[in-house]
Short mmCIF file of C-alpha atoms and ligand atoms in Angstrom, two decimals:
data_model
loop_
_atom_site.label_atom_id
_atom_site.label_comp_id
_atom_site.label_asym_id
_atom_site.label_seq_id
_atom_site.Cartn_x
_atom_site.Cartn_y
_atom_site.Cartn_z
CA MET A 1 8.65 13.45 -47.12
CA LYS A 2 7.81 15.75 -49.88
CA GLY A 3 11.44 16.12 -51.10
CA LYS A 4 12.02 18.37 -53.99
CA GLY A 5 9.05 17.18 -55.98
CA LEU A 6 5.68 18.59 -56.63
CA ARG A 7 2.79 17.01 -54.64
CA ILE A 8 -0.76 16.74 -55.62
CA ALA A 9 -3.54 15.25 -53.29
CA HIS A 10 -6.23 13.64 -55.35
CA ILE A 11 -9.60 13.15 -53.38
CA SER A 12 -12.86 12.00 -54.92
CA ASP A 13 -16.45 11.06 -54.27
CA ILE A 14 -17.12 12.85 -50.93
CA HIS A 15 -20.88 12.34 -51.33
CA VAL A 16 -22.02 15.00 -48.72
CA GLY A 17 -25.75 14.32 -47.99
CA SER A 18 -25.59 10.52 -48.51
CA PHE A 19 -26.51 8.20 -45.76
CA HIS A 20 -23.16 6.62 -46.22
CA PHE A 21 -21.12 9.83 -45.79
CA VAL A 22 -18.78 9.90 -42.82
CA SER A 23 -17.64 13.40 -41.82
CA ASN A 24 -14.82 12.04 -39.55
CA LEU A 25 -13.18 10.45 -42.65
CA LEU A 26 -13.29 13.71 -44.65
CA ASN A 27 -12.14 15.79 -41.74
CA ARG A 28 -9.24 13.39 -41.12
CA ALA A 29 -8.29 13.36 -44.78
CA VAL A 30 -8.18 17.11 -44.61
CA VAL A 31 -5.95 17.14 -41.72
CA GLU A 32 -3.63 14.73 -43.25
CA ILE A 33 -3.55 16.48 -46.52
CA ASN A 34 -2.70 19.77 -44.76
CA GLU A 35 0.26 18.08 -43.07
CA MET A 36 1.40 16.78 -46.44
CA GLU A 37 1.48 20.41 -47.85
CA PRO A 38 0.48 19.61 -51.38
CA ASP A 39 0.97 22.00 -54.27
CA LEU A 40 -2.53 21.18 -55.62
CA VAL A 41 -5.69 19.56 -54.33
CA MET A 42 -7.65 17.82 -57.12
CA VAL A 43 -11.20 16.88 -56.43
CA THR A 44 -12.73 14.68 -59.06
CA GLY A 45 -16.49 15.02 -58.52
CA ASP A 46 -19.40 13.56 -56.62
CA LEU A 47 -18.84 16.21 -53.90
CA THR A 48 -22.64 16.01 -53.16
CA ASN A 49 -25.12 13.19 -53.37
CA GLU A 50 -28.00 14.86 -55.20
CA GLY A 51 -26.65 18.15 -56.18
CA PHE A 52 -28.73 20.16 -53.85
CA ARG A 53 -27.67 23.73 -52.87
CA GLN A 54 -27.47 22.87 -49.05
CA GLN A 55 -25.17 19.91 -49.95
CA TYR A 56 -22.88 22.13 -51.90
CA SER A 57 -22.85 24.62 -49.14
CA ALA A 58 -21.79 21.93 -46.70
CA VAL A 59 -19.08 20.37 -48.81
CA ARG A 60 -17.70 23.86 -49.62
CA ALA A 61 -17.41 24.37 -45.83
CA TYR A 62 -15.59 21.14 -45.48
CA LEU A 63 -13.16 21.93 -48.19
CA ASN A 64 -12.58 25.43 -46.94
CA ASN A 65 -10.48 23.65 -44.30
CA ILE A 66 -7.96 22.69 -46.85
CA GLU A 67 -5.04 25.04 -46.44
CA CYS A 68 -3.71 24.50 -50.00
CA GLU A 69 -4.04 27.63 -52.06
CA THR A 70 -4.54 25.84 -55.29
CA MET A 71 -7.57 23.54 -55.77
CA SER A 72 -9.15 22.14 -58.76
CA VAL A 73 -12.60 20.79 -58.54
CA ILE A 74 -14.83 19.15 -61.18
CA PRO A 75 -18.40 17.81 -60.90
CA GLY A 76 -19.49 14.19 -61.02
CA ASN A 77 -22.79 12.60 -62.04
CA HIS A 78 -24.26 13.13 -58.57
CA ASP A 79 -23.36 16.87 -58.66
CA SER A 80 -25.32 17.34 -61.86
CA ARG A 81 -28.52 15.89 -60.62
CA ASN A 82 -31.46 18.22 -60.04
CA VAL A 83 -29.77 20.98 -62.01
CA GLY A 84 -27.08 20.94 -59.43
CA TYR A 85 -24.38 22.18 -61.89
CA VAL A 86 -25.70 25.68 -61.40
CA HIS A 87 -24.86 25.39 -57.70
CA PHE A 88 -21.54 23.80 -58.58
CA GLU A 89 -20.59 26.91 -60.53
CA ASP A 90 -21.81 29.14 -57.67
CA PHE A 91 -19.57 27.48 -55.13
CA PHE A 92 -16.58 26.19 -57.16
CA GLY A 93 -16.58 28.18 -60.37
CA SER A 94 -16.04 26.83 -63.83
CA ARG A 95 -16.74 23.09 -64.46
CA ASN A 96 -13.36 22.83 -66.48
CA SER A 97 -10.20 24.18 -65.31
CA ALA A 98 -6.47 24.10 -66.11
CA VAL A 99 -3.68 24.42 -63.47
CA TYR A 100 -0.06 25.33 -64.28
CA LEU A 101 2.46 24.23 -61.75
CA PRO A 102 6.27 24.38 -62.48
CA GLY A 103 6.73 21.65 -65.07
CA VAL A 104 3.19 20.26 -64.66
CA THR A 105 0.00 21.03 -66.44
CA VAL A 106 -3.36 19.64 -64.96
CA VAL A 107 -6.41 20.02 -67.16
CA ALA A 108 -9.72 19.00 -65.42
CA LEU A 109 -12.82 18.30 -67.47
CA ASP A 110 -16.53 17.92 -66.61
CA SER A 111 -17.65 14.47 -67.89
CA SER A 112 -21.18 14.72 -66.23
CA GLN A 113 -24.41 15.06 -68.06
CA PRO A 114 -27.56 16.64 -66.34
CA ASP A 115 -29.59 13.92 -64.69
CA LEU A 116 -27.66 11.13 -66.34
CA ASN A 117 -25.18 8.64 -64.62
CA GLU A 118 -23.35 8.13 -67.85
CA GLY A 119 -20.38 10.26 -68.57
CA ARG A 120 -19.34 12.04 -71.82
CA LEU A 121 -16.68 14.48 -72.86
CA GLY A 122 -17.45 15.48 -76.38
CA ARG A 123 -15.29 17.17 -78.98
CA GLN A 124 -15.78 20.67 -77.50
CA ASN A 125 -14.09 19.40 -74.35
CA TYR A 126 -11.26 17.76 -76.62
CA ARG A 127 -10.58 21.19 -78.11
CA TRP A 128 -10.64 22.81 -74.80
CA MET A 129 -8.18 20.47 -73.43
CA VAL A 130 -5.68 20.56 -76.36
CA GLU A 131 -5.81 24.49 -76.16
CA LYS A 132 -4.75 24.20 -72.55
CA PHE A 133 -1.73 22.15 -73.28
CA THR A 134 0.37 25.22 -74.05
CA LYS A 135 3.64 23.73 -72.64
CA PRO A 136 4.77 20.72 -74.67
CA ASP A 137 7.39 19.67 -72.26
CA ASP A 138 5.20 19.73 -69.17
CA PHE A 139 4.11 16.50 -67.26
CA LYS A 140 0.51 16.41 -68.45
CA ILE A 141 -2.29 15.33 -66.19
CA VAL A 142 -6.02 15.03 -67.25
CA ALA A 143 -8.64 14.58 -64.63
CA LEU A 144 -12.40 13.57 -65.04
CA HIS A 145 -15.10 12.10 -62.93
CA HIS A 146 -15.94 9.00 -64.80
CA HIS A 147 -13.75 6.12 -65.78
CA LEU A 148 -11.65 5.96 -68.85
CA LEU A 149 -11.14 2.29 -68.74
CA PRO A 150 -13.26 -0.60 -67.28
CA LEU A 151 -12.09 -1.47 -63.68
CA PRO A 152 -12.18 -4.98 -61.93
CA GLY A 153 -14.97 -5.15 -59.36
CA ALA A 154 -16.93 -2.09 -60.73
CA GLY A 155 -19.87 -4.22 -61.79
CA ARG A 156 -21.72 -4.15 -65.08
CA GLU A 157 -19.86 -1.83 -67.31
CA ARG A 158 -21.54 1.44 -67.74
CA ASN A 159 -19.03 3.67 -66.06
CA ILE A 160 -16.62 4.71 -68.70
CA ILE A 161 -17.27 7.71 -70.69
CA GLU A 162 -19.45 7.12 -73.78
CA ASP A 163 -16.61 8.37 -76.06
CA ALA A 164 -13.67 6.71 -74.29
CA GLY A 165 -12.14 5.45 -77.46
CA ASP A 166 -11.86 8.80 -79.06
CA PHE A 167 -10.65 10.50 -75.88
CA LEU A 168 -7.96 7.79 -75.17
CA GLN A 169 -6.72 8.24 -78.72
CA LEU A 170 -6.47 11.94 -78.13
CA LEU A 171 -4.62 11.43 -74.82
CA VAL A 172 -2.00 9.25 -76.59
CA GLU A 173 -1.64 11.95 -79.39
CA GLN A 174 -1.19 14.75 -76.83
CA GLY A 175 1.47 12.80 -74.89
CA VAL A 176 -0.61 12.88 -71.74
CA ASN A 177 1.36 11.20 -68.81
CA LEU A 178 -1.45 10.56 -66.23
CA ALA A 179 -5.23 10.39 -66.09
CA LEU A 180 -7.16 10.76 -62.76
CA SER A 181 -10.66 9.64 -62.16
CA GLY A 182 -13.12 8.75 -59.54
CA HIS A 183 -16.80 7.68 -59.80
CA LYS A 184 -17.35 4.07 -58.76
CA HIS A 185 -15.46 4.18 -55.44
CA VAL A 186 -12.99 1.48 -56.85
CA PRO A 187 -9.40 2.51 -56.29
CA HIS A 188 -7.17 1.20 -59.20
CA ALA A 189 -4.35 1.94 -61.63
CA TRP A 190 -3.85 0.72 -65.19
CA ARG A 191 -1.11 1.47 -67.64
CA PHE A 192 -2.56 2.25 -70.93
CA GLU A 193 -0.12 2.72 -73.99
CA ASP A 194 2.43 5.00 -72.35
CA PHE A 195 0.45 6.60 -69.67
CA TYR A 196 -1.15 5.64 -66.41
CA VAL A 197 -4.89 5.87 -65.47
CA VAL A 198 -5.27 6.25 -61.74
CA ASN A 199 -8.72 5.85 -60.22
CA ALA A 200 -9.30 7.22 -56.74
CA GLY A 201 -11.76 5.52 -54.34
CA THR A 202 -14.13 7.50 -52.25
CA VAL A 203 -12.61 9.44 -49.45
CA SER A 204 -15.47 9.66 -47.18
CA SER A 205 -18.29 7.31 -48.13
CA LEU A 206 -18.91 3.85 -46.82
CA ARG A 207 -20.79 3.02 -50.10
CA VAL A 208 -17.87 0.88 -51.25
CA ARG A 209 -17.61 -2.47 -53.22
CA GLY A 210 -16.26 -5.60 -51.75
CA TYR A 211 -13.09 -5.08 -49.59
CA ALA A 212 -12.54 -1.49 -50.78
CA ARG A 213 -12.01 1.03 -48.01
CA PRO A 214 -12.40 4.85 -48.18
CA CYS A 215 -9.07 6.22 -49.40
CA TYR A 216 -7.33 9.09 -51.49
CA GLU A 217 -4.30 9.33 -53.59
CA VAL A 218 -1.09 11.40 -53.35
CA LEU A 219 1.02 12.00 -56.36
CA ASP A 220 4.67 13.02 -55.88
CA ILE A 221 6.17 14.33 -59.13
CA TYR A 222 9.89 14.50 -59.04
CA ALA A 223 12.47 15.51 -61.78
CA ASP A 224 12.51 12.08 -63.28
CA ARG A 225 9.52 9.94 -61.74
CA CYS A 226 5.99 10.13 -60.57
CA VAL A 227 5.01 8.16 -57.65
CA VAL A 228 1.36 7.42 -56.80
CA THR A 229 0.53 6.52 -53.12
CA ARG A 230 -2.93 5.50 -51.79
CA LYS A 231 -3.64 6.85 -48.30
CA PHE A 232 -6.45 5.52 -46.01
CA PRO A 233 -7.69 8.28 -43.64
CA PHE A 234 -6.50 7.23 -40.05
CA GLY A 235 -4.54 4.39 -41.67
CA GLU A 236 -1.65 3.37 -43.73
CA SER A 237 -0.11 4.40 -47.04
CA VAL A 238 0.46 1.98 -49.89
CA GLU A 239 2.56 2.80 -53.08
CA VAL A 240 0.35 2.13 -56.07
CA VAL A 241 2.63 2.80 -58.95
CA SER A 242 5.98 4.57 -59.69
CA PHE A 243 7.00 5.34 -63.25
CA PRO A 244 9.54 7.35 -65.13
CA LYS A 245 8.33 10.70 -66.50
CA GLU A 246 10.15 10.56 -69.87
CA THR A 247 8.68 7.67 -71.73
CA LYS A 248 7.05 9.10 -74.90
CA PRO A 249 7.17 6.89 -77.87
CA PRO A 250 5.98 8.14 -81.12
CA SER A 251 2.13 8.41 -81.32
CA PRO A 252 0.69 5.40 -83.06
CA LYS A 253 -1.07 5.94 -86.28
CA LYS A 254 -4.73 6.61 -86.08
CA SER A 255 -7.08 3.78 -87.08
CA SER A 256 -8.92 4.28 -90.34
CA ALA A 257 -12.16 4.94 -88.28
CA THR A 258 -10.50 8.04 -86.77
CA GLU A 259 -8.45 9.36 -89.72
CA ARG A 260 -10.83 12.30 -89.81
CA LEU A 261 -11.47 12.58 -86.09
CA VAL A 262 -12.22 16.30 -85.66
CA ILE A 263 -11.32 18.01 -82.42
FE1 FE2 B 1 -19.53 8.46 -56.34
FE1 FE2 B 2 -20.05 9.13 -59.79
#
């Protein structure tokens, strides 16, 4: 039940064009999401496998079946291959976006770099994000494709953004409540300082690690709590984390190395 809260469906790593992509999984997730009537659908990258225009065209057609009026889409490393970011902009618009729902601000940032698997945000994106947080009392969500923190089972660590330390510091200072990522097809949730970092798995690829299964996340944001649920297409739902919205201690003092961190 949606109740009186706001609902966000978070899907990631669709990978249209991959040998491992299963259209039935994506179509089923779309049906389930439509039944949930979310207020926003967040898609955190790797929509395509190689960034080719025909792959963008195909994934756009799948996502056109989502009935939610508000969708926020950012590219992943696979989408920026082969100069795929030009097609991303043709089919999905700006690579950064901000969505304002009642009491909730969602800022989505492009962490991909052309033809590189490694992610990076950089100070321009920091500034852009801070400027979009215009409502200090909102529940603040940030979305990016790459990991913010290392994840168990994700293999040799090369998946967090290159400037993760600086960006985590900024999220703490900005009082961000929740960060959403995708990338390595490893669903997981960490608590960091006073916010949560929730990684979605892949919604529609069988390129998974160990016992992971294709899945997506549903966020229900109520007056006093946020509840994150993992949903397996055709399968069950599992609550991942539930936390109170109002938990903002004073920001810790910056380390000497970041005293003069410029955003
Ligand atoms: Fe991926
Ligand atoms: Fe990725």
